[in-house]
mmCIF file of C-alpha atoms in Angstrom:
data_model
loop_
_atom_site.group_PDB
_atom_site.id
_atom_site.type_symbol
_atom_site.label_atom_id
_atom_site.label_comp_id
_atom_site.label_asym_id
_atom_site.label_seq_id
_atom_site.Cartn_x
_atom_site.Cartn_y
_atom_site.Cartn_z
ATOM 1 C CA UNK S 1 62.385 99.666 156.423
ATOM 2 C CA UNK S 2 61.668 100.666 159.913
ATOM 3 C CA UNK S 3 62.971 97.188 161.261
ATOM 4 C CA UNK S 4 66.333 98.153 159.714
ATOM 5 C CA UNK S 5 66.740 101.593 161.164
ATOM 6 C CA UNK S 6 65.703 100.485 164.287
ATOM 7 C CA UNK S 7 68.415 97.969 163.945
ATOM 8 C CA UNK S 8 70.632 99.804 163.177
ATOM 9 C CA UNK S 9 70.355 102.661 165.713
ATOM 10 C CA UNK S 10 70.322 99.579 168.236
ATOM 11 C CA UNK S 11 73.536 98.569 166.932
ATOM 12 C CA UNK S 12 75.011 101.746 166.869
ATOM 13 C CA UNK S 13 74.060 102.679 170.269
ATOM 14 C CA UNK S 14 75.230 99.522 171.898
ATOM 15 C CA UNK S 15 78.437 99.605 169.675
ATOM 16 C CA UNK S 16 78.949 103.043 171.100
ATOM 17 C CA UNK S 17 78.935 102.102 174.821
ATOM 18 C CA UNK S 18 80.926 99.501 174.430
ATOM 19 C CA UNK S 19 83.390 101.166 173.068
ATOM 20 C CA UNK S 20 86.947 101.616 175.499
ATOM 21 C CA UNK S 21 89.781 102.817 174.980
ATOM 22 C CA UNK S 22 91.063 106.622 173.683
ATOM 23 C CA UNK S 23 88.967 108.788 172.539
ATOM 24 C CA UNK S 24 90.949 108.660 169.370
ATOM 25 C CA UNK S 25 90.318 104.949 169.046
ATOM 26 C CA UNK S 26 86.498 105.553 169.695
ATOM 27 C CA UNK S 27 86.613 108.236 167.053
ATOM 28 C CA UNK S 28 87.709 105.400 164.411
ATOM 29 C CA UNK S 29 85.725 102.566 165.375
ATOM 30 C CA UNK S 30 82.710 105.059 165.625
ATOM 31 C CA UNK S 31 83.534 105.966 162.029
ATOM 32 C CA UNK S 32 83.940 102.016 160.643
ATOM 33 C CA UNK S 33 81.298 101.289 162.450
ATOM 34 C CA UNK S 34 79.173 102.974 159.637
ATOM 35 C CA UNK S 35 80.481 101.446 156.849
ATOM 36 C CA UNK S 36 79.174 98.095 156.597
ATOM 37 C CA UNK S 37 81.061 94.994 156.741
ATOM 38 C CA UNK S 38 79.140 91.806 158.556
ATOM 39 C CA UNK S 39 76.542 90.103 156.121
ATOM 40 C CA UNK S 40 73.845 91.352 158.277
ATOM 41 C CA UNK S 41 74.613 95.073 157.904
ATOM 42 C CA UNK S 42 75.756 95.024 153.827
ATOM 43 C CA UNK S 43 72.075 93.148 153.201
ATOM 44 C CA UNK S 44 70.650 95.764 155.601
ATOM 45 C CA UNK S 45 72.918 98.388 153.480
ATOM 46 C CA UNK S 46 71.304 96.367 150.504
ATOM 47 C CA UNK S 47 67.718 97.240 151.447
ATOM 48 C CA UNK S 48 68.711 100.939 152.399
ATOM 49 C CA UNK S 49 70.113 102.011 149.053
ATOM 50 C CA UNK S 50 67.324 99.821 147.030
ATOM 51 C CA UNK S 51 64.844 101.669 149.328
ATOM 52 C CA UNK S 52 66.403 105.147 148.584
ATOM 53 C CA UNK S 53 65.885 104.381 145.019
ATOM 54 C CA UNK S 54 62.560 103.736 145.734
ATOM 55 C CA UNK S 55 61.901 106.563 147.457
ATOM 56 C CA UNK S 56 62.357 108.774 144.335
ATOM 57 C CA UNK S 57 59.125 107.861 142.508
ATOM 58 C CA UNK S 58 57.037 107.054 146.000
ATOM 59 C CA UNK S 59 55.977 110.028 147.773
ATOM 60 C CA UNK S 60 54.860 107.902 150.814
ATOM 61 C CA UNK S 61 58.550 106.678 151.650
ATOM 62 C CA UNK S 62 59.416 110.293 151.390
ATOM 63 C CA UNK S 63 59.003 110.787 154.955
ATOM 64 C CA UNK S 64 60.645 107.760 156.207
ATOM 65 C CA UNK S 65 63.608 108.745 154.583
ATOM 66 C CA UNK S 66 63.567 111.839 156.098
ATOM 67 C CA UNK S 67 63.524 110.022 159.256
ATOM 68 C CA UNK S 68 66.553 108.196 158.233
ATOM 69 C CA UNK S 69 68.345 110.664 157.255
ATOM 70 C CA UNK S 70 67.981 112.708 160.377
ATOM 71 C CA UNK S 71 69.258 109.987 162.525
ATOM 72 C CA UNK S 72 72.271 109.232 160.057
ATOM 73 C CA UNK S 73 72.842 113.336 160.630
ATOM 74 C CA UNK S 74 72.871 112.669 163.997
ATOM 75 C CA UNK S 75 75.596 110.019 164.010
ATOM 76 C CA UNK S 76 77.660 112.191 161.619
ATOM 77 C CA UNK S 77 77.050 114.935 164.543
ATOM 78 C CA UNK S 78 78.533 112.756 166.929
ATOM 79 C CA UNK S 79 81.260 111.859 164.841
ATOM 80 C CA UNK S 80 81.729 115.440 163.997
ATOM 81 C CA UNK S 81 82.087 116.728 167.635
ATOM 82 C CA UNK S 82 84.274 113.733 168.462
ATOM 83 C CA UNK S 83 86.409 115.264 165.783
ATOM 84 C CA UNK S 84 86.355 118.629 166.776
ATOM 85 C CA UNK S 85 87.603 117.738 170.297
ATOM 86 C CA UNK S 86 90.418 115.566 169.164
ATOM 87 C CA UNK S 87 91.379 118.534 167.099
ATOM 88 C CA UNK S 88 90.633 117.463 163.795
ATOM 89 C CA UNK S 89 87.974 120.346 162.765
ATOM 90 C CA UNK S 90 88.749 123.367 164.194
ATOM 91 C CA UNK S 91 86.303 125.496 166.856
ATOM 92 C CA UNK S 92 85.407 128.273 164.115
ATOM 93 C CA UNK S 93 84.535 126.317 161.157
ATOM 94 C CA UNK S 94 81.854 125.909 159.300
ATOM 95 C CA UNK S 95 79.394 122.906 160.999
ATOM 96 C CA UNK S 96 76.746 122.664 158.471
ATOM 97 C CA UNK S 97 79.803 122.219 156.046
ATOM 98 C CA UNK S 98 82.265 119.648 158.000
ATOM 99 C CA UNK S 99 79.043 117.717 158.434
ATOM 100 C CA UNK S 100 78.305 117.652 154.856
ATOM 101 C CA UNK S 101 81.959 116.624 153.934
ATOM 102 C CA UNK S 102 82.188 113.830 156.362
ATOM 103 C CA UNK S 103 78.451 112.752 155.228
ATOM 104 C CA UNK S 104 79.955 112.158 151.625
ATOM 105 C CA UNK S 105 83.052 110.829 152.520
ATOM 106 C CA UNK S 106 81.299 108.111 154.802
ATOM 107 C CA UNK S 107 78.378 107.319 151.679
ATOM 108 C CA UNK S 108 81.215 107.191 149.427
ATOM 109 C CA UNK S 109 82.700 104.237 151.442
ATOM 110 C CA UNK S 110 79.490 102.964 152.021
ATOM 111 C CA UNK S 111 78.653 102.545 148.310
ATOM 112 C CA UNK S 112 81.967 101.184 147.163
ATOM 113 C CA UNK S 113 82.022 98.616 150.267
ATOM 114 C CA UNK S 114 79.118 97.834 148.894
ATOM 115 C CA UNK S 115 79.937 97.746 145.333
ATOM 116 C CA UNK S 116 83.253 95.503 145.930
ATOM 117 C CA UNK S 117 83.731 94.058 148.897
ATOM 118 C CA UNK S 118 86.737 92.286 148.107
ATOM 119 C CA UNK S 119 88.512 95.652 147.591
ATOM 120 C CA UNK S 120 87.040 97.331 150.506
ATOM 121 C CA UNK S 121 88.144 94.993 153.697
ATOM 122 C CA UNK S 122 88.656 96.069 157.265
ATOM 123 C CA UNK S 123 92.622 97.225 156.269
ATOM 124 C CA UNK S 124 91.850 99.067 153.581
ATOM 125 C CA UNK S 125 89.006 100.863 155.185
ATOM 126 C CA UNK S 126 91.387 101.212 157.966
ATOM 127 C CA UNK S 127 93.857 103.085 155.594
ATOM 128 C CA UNK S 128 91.033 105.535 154.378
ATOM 129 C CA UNK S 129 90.286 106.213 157.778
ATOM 130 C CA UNK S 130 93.415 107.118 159.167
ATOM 131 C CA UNK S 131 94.315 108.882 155.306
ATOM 132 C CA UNK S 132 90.947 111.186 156.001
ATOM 133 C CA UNK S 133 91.900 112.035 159.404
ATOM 134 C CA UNK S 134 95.254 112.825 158.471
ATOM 135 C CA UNK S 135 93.954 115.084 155.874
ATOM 136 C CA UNK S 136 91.697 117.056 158.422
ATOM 137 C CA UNK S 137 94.398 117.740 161.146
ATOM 138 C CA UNK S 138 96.670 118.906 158.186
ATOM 139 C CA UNK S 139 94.390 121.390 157.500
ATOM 140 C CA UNK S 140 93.849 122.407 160.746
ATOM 141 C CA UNK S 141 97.927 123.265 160.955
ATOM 142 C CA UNK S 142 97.728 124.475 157.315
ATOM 143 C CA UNK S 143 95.110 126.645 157.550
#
């Protein structure tokens, strides 16, 4: 399980470099970029749920996942404060909270990419995407 988080966080972190363009585009491809889509990262998505499950009745995985889970925070952080400054979360909301509402929304694409993958392609993630954004900066003007 270690293999794939290390993996992963090697991914991410070159993905996130090599990002160019606006800040705006970053802020999307940052937030596909989680969602799985390749073969390599749905198996590795695979193994992460199936080890998750796991982790439930083994006490020694317990820790690992807590290890997991901290660095998935702390890609939802970045995401986060790349939304803040684009003006999609405002400067005197809750953090904890915006954090916790992204988290879901990005597991609930995660499981259902995973679930049907036919339904779930790079447009129609797309769409979510630029549907959840919209959302946020509506209530930003709204509220």
């Amino acid at each position: 399980m270690k293999l794939v988080l290390d993996r992963m966080e090697k991914r991410a972190m070159e993905r996130y470099s090599a990002f160019t363009g606006t800040k705006e585009e970053t802020l999307r491809r940052l937030m596909k970029f989680l969602i799985p889509t390749s073969h390599e990262e749905v198996m590795e998505a695979r193994v992460w749920i199936a080890f998750i499950g796991n982790s439930f009745s083994n006490p020694k995985l317990r820790e690992l996942k807590q290890k997991m889970d901290l660095r998935s925070r702390e890609l939802m952080l970045m995401v986060m404060k790349l939304m803040k400054e684009l003006g999609y979360i405002s400067e005197n909301s809750n953090q904890d909270l915006e954090i916790e509402v992204l988290y879901a929304f990005i597991d609930g694409l995660v499981i259902h990419a995973l679930q049907y993958p036919e339904r779930y392609t790079d447009e129609k993630l797309d769409q979510l995407i630029e549907y959840y954004l919209k959302g946020r900066k509506e209530n930003i003007t709204d509220g």
